[in-house]
mmCIF file of C-alpha atoms in Angstrom:
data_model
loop_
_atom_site.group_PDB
_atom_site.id
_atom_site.type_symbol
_atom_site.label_atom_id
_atom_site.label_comp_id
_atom_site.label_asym_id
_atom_site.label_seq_id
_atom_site.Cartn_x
_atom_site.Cartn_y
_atom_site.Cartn_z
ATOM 1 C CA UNK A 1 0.000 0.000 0.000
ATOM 2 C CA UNK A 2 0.658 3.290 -0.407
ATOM 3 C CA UNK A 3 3.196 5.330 2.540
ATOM 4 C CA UNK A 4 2.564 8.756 3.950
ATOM 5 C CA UNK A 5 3.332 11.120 0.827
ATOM 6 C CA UNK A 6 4.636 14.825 0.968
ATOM 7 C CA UNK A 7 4.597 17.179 -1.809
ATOM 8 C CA UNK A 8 6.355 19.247 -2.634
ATOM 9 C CA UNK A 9 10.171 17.568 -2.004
ATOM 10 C CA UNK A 10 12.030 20.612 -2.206
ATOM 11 C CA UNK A 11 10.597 23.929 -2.021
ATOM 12 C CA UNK A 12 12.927 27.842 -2.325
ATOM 13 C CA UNK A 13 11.014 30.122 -0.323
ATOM 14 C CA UNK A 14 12.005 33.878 0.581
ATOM 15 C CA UNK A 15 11.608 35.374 3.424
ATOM 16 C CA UNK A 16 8.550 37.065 3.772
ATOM 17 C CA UNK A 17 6.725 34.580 2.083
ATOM 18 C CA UNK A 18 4.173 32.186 2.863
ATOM 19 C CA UNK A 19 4.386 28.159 2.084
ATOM 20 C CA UNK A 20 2.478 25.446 2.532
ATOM 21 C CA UNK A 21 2.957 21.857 2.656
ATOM 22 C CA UNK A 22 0.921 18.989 2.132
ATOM 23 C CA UNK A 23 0.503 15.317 3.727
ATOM 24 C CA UNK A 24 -1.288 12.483 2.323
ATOM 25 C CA UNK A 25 -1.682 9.758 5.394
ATOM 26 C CA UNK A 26 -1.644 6.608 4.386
ATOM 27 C CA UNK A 27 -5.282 5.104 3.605
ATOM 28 C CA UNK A 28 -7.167 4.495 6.351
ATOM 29 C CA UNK A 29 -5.286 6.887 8.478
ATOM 30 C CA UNK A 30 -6.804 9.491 10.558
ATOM 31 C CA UNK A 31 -4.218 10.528 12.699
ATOM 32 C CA UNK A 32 -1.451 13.244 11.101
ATOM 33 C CA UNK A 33 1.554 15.004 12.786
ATOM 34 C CA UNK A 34 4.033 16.947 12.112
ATOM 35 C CA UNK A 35 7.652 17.417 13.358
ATOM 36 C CA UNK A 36 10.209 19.918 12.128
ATOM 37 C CA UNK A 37 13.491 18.791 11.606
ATOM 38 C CA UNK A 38 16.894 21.134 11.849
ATOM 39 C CA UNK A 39 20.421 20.619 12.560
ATOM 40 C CA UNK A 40 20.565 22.924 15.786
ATOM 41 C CA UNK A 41 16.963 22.114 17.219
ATOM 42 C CA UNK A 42 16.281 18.330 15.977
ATOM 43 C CA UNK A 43 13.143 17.079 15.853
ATOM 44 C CA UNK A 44 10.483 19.160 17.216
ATOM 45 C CA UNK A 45 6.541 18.309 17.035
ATOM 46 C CA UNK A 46 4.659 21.362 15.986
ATOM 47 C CA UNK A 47 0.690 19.711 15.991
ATOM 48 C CA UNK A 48 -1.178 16.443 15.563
ATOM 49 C CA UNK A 49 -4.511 16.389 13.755
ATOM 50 C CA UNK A 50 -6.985 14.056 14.334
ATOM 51 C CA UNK A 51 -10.687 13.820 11.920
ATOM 52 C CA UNK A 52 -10.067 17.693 10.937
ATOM 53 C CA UNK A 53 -9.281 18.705 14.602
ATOM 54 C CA UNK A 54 -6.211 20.064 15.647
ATOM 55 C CA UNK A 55 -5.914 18.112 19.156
ATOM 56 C CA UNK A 56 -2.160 19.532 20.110
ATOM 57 C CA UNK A 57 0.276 21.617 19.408
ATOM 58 C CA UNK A 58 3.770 22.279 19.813
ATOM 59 C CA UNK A 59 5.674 25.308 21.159
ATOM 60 C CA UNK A 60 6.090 27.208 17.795
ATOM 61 C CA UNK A 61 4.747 30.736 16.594
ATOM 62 C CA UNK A 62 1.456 30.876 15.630
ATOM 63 C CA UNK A 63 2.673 31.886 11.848
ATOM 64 C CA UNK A 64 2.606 28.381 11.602
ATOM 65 C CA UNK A 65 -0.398 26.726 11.537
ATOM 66 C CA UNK A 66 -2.056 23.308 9.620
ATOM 67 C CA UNK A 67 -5.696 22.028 8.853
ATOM 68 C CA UNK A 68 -6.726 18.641 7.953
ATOM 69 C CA UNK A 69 -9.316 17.700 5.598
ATOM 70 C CA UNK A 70 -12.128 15.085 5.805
ATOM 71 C CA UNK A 71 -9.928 12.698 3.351
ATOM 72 C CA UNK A 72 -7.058 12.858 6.268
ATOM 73 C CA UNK A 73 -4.799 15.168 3.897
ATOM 74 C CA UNK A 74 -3.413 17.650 6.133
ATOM 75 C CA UNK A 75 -1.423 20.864 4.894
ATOM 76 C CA UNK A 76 0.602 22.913 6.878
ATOM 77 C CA UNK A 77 1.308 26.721 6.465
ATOM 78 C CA UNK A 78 4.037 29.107 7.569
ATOM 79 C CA UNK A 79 3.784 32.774 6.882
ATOM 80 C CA UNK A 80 6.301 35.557 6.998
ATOM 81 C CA UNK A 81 9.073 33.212 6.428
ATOM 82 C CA UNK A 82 11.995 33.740 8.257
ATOM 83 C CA UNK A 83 15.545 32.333 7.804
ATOM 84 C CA UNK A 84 15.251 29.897 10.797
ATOM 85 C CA UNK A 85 11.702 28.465 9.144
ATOM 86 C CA UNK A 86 14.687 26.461 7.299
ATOM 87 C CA UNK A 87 14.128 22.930 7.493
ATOM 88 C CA UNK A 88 12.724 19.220 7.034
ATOM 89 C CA UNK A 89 9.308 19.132 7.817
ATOM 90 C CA UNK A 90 8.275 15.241 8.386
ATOM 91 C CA UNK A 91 4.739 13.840 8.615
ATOM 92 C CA UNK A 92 3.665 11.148 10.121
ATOM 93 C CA UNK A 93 0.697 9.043 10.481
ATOM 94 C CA UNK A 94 -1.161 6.599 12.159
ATOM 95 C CA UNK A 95 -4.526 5.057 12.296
ATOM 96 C CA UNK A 96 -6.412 6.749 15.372
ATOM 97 C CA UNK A 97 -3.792 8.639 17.167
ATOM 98 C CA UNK A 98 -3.490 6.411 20.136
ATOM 99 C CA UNK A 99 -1.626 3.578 18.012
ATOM 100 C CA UNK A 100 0.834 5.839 17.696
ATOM 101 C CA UNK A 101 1.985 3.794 20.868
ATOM 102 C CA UNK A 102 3.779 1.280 17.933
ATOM 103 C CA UNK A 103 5.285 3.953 15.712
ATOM 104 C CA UNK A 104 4.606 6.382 13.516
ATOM 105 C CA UNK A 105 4.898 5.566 9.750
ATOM 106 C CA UNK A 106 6.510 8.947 8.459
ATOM 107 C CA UNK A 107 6.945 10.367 4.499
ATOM 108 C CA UNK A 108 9.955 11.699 4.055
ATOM 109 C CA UNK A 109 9.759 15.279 4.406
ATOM 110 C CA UNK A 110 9.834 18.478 2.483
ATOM 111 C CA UNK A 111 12.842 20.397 2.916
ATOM 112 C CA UNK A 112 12.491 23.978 2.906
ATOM 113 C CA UNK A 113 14.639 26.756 2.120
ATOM 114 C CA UNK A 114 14.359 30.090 2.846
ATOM 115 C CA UNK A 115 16.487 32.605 1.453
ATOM 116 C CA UNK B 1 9.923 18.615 31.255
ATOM 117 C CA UNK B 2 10.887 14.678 29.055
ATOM 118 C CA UNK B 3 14.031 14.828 27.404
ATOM 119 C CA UNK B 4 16.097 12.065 25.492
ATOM 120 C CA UNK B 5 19.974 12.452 25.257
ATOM 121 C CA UNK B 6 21.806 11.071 22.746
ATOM 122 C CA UNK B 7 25.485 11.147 23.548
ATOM 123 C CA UNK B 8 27.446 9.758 20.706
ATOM 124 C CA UNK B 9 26.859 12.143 17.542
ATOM 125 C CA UNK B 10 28.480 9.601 15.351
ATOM 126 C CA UNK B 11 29.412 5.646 15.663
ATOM 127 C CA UNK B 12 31.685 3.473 13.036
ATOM 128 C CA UNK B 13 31.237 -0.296 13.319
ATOM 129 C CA UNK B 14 32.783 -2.632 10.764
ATOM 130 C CA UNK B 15 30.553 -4.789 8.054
ATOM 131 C CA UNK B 16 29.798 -7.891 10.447
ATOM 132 C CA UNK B 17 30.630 -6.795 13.704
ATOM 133 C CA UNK B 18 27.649 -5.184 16.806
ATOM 134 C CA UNK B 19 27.210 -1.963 17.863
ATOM 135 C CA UNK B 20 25.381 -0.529 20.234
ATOM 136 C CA UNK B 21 24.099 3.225 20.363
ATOM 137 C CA UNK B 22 23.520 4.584 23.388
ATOM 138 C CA UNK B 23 20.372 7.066 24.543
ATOM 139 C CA UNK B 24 19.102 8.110 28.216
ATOM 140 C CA UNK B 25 16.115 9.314 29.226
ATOM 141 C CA UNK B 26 14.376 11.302 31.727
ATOM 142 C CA UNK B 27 11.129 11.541 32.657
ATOM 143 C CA UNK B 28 7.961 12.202 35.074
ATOM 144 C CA UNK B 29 5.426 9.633 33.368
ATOM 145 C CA UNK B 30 4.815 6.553 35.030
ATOM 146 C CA UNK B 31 3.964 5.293 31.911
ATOM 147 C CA UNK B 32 5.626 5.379 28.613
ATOM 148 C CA UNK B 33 6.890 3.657 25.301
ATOM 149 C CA UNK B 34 10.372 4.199 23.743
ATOM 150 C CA UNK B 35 11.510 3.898 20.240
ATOM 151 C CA UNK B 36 14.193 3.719 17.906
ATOM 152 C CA UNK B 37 13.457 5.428 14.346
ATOM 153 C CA UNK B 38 16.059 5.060 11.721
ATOM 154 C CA UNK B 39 17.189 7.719 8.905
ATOM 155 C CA UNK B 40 18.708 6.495 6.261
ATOM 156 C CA UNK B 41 19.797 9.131 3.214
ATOM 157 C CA UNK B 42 16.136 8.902 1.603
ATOM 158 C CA UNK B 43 14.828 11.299 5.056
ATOM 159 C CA UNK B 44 12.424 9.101 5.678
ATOM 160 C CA UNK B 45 11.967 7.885 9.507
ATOM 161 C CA UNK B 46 11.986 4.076 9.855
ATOM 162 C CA UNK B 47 10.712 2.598 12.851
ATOM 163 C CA UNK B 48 13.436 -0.375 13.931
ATOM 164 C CA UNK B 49 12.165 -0.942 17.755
ATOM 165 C CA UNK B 50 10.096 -0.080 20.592
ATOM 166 C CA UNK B 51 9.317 -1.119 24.345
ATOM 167 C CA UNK B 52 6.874 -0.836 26.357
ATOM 168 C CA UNK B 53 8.328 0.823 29.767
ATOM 169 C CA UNK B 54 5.938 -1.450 31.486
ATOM 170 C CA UNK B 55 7.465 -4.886 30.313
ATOM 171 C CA UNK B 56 10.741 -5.977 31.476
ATOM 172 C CA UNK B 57 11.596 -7.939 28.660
ATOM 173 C CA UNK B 58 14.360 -6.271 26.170
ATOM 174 C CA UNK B 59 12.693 -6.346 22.895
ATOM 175 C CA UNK B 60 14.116 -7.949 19.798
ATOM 176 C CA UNK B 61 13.363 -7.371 15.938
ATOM 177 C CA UNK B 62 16.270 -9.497 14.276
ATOM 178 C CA UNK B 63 19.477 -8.038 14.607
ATOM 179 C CA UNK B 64 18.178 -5.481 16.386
ATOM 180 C CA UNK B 65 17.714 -5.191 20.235
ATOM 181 C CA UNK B 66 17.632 -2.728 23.301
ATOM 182 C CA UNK B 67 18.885 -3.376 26.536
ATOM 183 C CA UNK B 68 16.211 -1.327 28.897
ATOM 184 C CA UNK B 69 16.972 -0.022 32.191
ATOM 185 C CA UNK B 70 14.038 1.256 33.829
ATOM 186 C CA UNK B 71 16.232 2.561 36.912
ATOM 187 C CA UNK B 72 18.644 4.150 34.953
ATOM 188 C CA UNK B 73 16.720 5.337 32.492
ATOM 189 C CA UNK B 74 18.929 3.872 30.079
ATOM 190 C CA UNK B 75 17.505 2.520 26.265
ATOM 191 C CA UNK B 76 20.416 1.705 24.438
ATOM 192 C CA UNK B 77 19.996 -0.111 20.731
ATOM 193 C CA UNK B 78 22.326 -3.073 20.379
ATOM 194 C CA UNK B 79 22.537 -3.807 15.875
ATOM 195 C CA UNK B 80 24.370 -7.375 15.120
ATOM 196 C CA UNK B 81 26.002 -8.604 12.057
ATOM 197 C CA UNK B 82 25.857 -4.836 10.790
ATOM 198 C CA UNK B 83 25.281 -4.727 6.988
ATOM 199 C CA UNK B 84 25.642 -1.448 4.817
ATOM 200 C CA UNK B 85 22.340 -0.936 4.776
ATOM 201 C CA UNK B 86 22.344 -0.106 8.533
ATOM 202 C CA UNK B 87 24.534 3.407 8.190
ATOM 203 C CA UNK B 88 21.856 6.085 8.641
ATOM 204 C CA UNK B 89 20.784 8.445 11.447
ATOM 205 C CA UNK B 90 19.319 6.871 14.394
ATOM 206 C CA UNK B 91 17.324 8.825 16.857
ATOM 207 C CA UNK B 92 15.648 7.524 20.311
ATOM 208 C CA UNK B 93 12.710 9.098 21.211
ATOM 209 C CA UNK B 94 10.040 8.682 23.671
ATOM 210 C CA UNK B 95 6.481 8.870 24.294
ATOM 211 C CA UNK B 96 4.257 9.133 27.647
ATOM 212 C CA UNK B 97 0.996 6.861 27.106
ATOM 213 C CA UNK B 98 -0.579 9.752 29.273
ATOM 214 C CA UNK B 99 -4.013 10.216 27.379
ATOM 215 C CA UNK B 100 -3.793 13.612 25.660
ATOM 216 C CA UNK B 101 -0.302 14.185 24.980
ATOM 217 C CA UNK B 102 0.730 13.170 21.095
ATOM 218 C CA UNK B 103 4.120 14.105 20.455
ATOM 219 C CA UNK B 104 7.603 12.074 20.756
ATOM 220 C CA UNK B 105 10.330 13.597 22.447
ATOM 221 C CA UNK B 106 13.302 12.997 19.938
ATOM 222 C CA UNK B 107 17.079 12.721 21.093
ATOM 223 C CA UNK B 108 19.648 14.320 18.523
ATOM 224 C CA UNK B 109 20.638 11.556 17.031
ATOM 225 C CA UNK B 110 23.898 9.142 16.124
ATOM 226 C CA UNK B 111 25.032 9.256 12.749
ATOM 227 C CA UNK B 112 25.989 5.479 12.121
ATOM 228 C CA UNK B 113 28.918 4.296 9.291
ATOM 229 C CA UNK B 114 29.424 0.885 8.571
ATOM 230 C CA UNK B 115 32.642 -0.044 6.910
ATOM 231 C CA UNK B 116 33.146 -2.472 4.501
#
């Protein structure tokens, strides 16, 4: 079957701009998260979405925020890029949220620039 | 506040030979799971292992096991009979079972090489 897919793979943003990234789960899936990824900070959750509710959320500015839809694809959005947005942003799934107890299954990322 | 401290930044291991990666722990859950995830050059997370803080038992997937300690806080990841395909990024992370909170705590991470 089909894994948790993330478009775009690369994306050159500037700063100032807005972006926004997309997650499809994989089938079945309700559960989405998402974790940033950077060299100084590691891996940092930012929120979990659960049927179209955003049910936590990490300690990040609100210019970034996400939304899931009622197919499970979730997109996430940062405006008024800034130089430190710079990362991997991961996804990861799982089938109700609490199963996440056996592992995530995660895409593998969109890495963003900002210039 | 859960953190998970990876101490080794990078590990070499010959083709054939164990290794074992090394992660602590600390935390105010009574309750809890911890995992290995594995990133190989593709960015994609892999899950390789997890335990159940509850259960004694080390687990085992194959080549790969952890030797738990509970007291210590201690979940280190013991790979046998390393192959090529093992060199990656390997991070330990945990997760409280405490209902409500979703995210892993991640360490930094070892950078693994395995020479041929």
């Amino acid at each position: 079957k089909a894994g948790v897919t993330q478009t775009p793979r690369y994306l050159i943003k500037t700063r100032g701009q807005q972006v926004t990234l997309s997650c499809s789960p994989i089938s079945g899936h309700r559960s989405v998260s998402w974790y940033q990824q950077t060299p100084g900070q590691g891996l940092q959750f930012l929120f979990e979405y659960f049927s179209e509710t955003q049910r936590n959320k990490g300690n990040f500015p609100g210019r970034f925020s996400g939304r899931q839809f009622s197919n499970s694809r979730s997109e996430m959005n940062v405006s008024t890029l800034e130089l430190g947005d710079s990362a991997l942003y991961l996804c990861a799934s799982s089938k109700t949220g609490q199963d996440r107890n056996y592992g995530y299954t995660f895409g593998s990322g969109t890495r963003l620039t900002v210039v | 506040a859960q953190t998970v401290t990876q101490s080794q930044p990078e590990m070499s291991v010959q083709e054939a030979e164990t290794v074992t990666l090394s992660c602590t722990y600390d935390t105010s859950e009574s309750d809890y799971y911890l995992f290995w995830y594995k990133q190989p050059p593709s960015r994609q997370m892999i899950l390789v292992i997890r335990q159940e803080a509850y259960k004694q038992q080390n687990a085992t997937e194959n080549r790969f096991s952890v030797n738990f300690q509970k007291a210590a806080k201690s979940f280190s990841l013991k790979i046998s009979d390393s192959q090529l395909g093992d060199a990656a990024m390997y991070f330990c992370a945990s997760l409280p079972s405490t209902s409500g909170t979703y995210k892993y705590i991640f360490g930094t991470g070892t950078r693994l090489k395995v020479l041929a």
